[in-house]
PDB file of C-alpha atoms in Angstrom:
ATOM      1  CA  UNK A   1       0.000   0.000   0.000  1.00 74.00           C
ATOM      2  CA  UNK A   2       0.990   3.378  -1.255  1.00 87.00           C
ATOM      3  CA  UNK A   3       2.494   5.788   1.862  1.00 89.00           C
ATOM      4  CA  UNK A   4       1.947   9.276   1.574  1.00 87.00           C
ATOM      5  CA  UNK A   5       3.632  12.085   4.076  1.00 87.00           C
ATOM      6  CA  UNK A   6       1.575  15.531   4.697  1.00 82.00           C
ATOM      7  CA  UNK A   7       2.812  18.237   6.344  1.00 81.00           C
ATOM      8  CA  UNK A   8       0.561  19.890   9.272  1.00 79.00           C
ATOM      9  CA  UNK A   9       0.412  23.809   9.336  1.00 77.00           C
ATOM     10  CA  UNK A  10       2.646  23.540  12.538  1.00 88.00           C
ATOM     11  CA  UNK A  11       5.105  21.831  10.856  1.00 88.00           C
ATOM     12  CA  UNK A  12       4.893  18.097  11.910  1.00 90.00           C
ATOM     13  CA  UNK A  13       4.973  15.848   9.133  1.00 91.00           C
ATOM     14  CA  UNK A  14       2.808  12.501   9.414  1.00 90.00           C
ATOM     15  CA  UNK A  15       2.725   9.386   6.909  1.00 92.00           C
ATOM     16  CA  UNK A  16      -0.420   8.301   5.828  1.00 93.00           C
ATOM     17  CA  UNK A  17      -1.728   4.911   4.034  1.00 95.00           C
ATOM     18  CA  UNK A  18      -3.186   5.775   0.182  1.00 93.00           C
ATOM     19  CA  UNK A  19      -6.781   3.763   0.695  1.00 92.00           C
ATOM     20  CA  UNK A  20      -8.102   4.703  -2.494  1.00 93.00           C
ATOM     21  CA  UNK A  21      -8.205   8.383  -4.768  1.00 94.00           C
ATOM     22  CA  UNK A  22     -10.768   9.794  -6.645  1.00 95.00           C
ATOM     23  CA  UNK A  23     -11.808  12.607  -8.644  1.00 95.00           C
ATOM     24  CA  UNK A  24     -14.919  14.632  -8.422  1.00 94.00           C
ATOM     25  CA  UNK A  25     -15.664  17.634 -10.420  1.00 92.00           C
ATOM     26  CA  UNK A  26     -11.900  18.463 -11.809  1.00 91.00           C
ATOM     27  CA  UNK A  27     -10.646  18.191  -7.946  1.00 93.00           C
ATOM     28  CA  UNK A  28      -8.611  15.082  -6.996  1.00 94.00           C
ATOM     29  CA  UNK A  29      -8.988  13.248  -3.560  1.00 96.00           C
ATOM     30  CA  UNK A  30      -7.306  11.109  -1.479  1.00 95.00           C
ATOM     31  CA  UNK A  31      -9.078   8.439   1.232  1.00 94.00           C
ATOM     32  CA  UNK A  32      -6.212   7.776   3.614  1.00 95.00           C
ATOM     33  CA  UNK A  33      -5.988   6.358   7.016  1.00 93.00           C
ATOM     34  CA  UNK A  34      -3.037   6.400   9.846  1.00 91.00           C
ATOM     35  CA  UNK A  35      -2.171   2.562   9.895  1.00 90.00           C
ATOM     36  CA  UNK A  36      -2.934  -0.397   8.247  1.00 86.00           C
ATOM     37  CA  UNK A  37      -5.091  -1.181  11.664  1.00 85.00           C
ATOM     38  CA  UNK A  38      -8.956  -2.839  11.684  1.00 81.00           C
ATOM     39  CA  UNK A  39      -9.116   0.170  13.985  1.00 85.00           C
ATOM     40  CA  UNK A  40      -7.327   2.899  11.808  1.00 88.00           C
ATOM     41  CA  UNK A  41      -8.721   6.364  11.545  1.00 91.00           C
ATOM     42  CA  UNK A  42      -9.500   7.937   7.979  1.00 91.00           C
ATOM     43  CA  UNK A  43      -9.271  11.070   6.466  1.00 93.00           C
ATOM     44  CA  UNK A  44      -9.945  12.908   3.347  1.00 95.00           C
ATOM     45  CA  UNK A  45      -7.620  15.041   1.483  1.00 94.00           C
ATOM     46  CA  UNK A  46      -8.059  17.394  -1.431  1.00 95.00           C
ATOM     47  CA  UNK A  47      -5.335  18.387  -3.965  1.00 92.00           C
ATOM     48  CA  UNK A  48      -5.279  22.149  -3.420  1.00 92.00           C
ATOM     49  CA  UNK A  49      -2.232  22.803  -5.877  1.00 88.00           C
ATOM     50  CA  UNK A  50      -2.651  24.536  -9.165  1.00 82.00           C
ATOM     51  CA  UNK A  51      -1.426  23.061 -12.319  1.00 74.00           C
ATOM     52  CA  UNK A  52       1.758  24.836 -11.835  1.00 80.00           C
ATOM     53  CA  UNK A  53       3.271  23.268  -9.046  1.00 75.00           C
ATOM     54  CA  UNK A  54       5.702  20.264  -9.304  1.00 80.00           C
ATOM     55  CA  UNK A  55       4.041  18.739  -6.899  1.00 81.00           C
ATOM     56  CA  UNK A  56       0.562  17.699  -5.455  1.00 81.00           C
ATOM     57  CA  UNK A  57      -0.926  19.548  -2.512  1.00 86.00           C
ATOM     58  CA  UNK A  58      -3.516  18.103  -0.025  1.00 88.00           C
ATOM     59  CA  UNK A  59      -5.287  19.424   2.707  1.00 90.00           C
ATOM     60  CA  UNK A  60      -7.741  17.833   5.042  1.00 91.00           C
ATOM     61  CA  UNK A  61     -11.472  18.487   3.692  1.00 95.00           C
ATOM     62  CA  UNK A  62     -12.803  20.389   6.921  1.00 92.00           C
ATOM     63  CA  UNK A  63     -16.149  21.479   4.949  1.00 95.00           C
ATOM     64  CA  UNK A  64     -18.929  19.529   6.505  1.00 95.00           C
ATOM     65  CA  UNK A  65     -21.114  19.406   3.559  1.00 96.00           C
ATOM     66  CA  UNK A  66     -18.330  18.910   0.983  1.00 96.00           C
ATOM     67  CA  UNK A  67     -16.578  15.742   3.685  1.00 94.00           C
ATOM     68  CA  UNK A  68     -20.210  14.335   3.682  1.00 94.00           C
ATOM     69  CA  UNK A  69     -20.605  14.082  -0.016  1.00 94.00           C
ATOM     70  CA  UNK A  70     -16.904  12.580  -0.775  1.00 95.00           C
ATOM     71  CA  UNK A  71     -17.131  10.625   1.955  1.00 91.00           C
ATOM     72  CA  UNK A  72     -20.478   9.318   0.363  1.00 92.00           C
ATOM     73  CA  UNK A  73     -18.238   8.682  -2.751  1.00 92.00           C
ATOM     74  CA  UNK A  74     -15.641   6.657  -0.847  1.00 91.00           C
ATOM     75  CA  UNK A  75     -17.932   4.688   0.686  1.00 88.00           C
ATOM     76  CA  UNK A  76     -19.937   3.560  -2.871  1.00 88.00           C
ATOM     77  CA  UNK A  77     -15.952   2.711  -4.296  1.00 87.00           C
ATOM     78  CA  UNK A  78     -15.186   0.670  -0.799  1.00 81.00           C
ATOM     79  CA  UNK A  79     -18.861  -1.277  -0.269  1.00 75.00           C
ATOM     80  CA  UNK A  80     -17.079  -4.110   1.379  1.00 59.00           C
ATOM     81  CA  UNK A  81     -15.062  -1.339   4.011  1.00 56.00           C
ATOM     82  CA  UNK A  82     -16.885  -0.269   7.286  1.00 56.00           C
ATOM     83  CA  UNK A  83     -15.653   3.254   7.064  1.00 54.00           C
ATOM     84  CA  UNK A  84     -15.832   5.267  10.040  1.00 53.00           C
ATOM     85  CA  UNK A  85     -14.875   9.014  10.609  1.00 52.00           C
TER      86      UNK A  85
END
């Protein structure tokens, strides 16, 4: 499984498990979880970068309405997954 490190606004960097991706409406997101625990806790992330950037640029979705409807997404793609968030 596909590791992916993200940088906090403080500074700390974490590693996070790649779950699964997807892309809705032109913006690309990312389903990732802490460990590769029964018990692990997921999170979204959304590519914030623009097309000029080397590099992709995620940051937590924090938008209730917008988490709710990828997470509805996510949890279509992973039927057989108990997600929890």
């Amino acid at each position: 499984m596909e590791k992916i490190k993200f940088q906090s606004p403080d500074g700390t960097v974490e590693e996070f498990y790649i779950e699964e991706q997807t892309m809705i409406g032109g913006v690309s997101y990312l389903l990732v979880s802490d460990s590769m625990d029964e018990e692990a806790t997921a999170y979204i992330l959304k590519d914030v970068s623009t097309g000029t950037e080397p590099e992709a640029c995620y940051e937590m979705v924090e938008d209730d309405e917008e988490l709710q409807a990828v997470y509805k997404v996510f949890e279509q793609m992973l039927d057989d997954v108990d997600l929890e968030m």
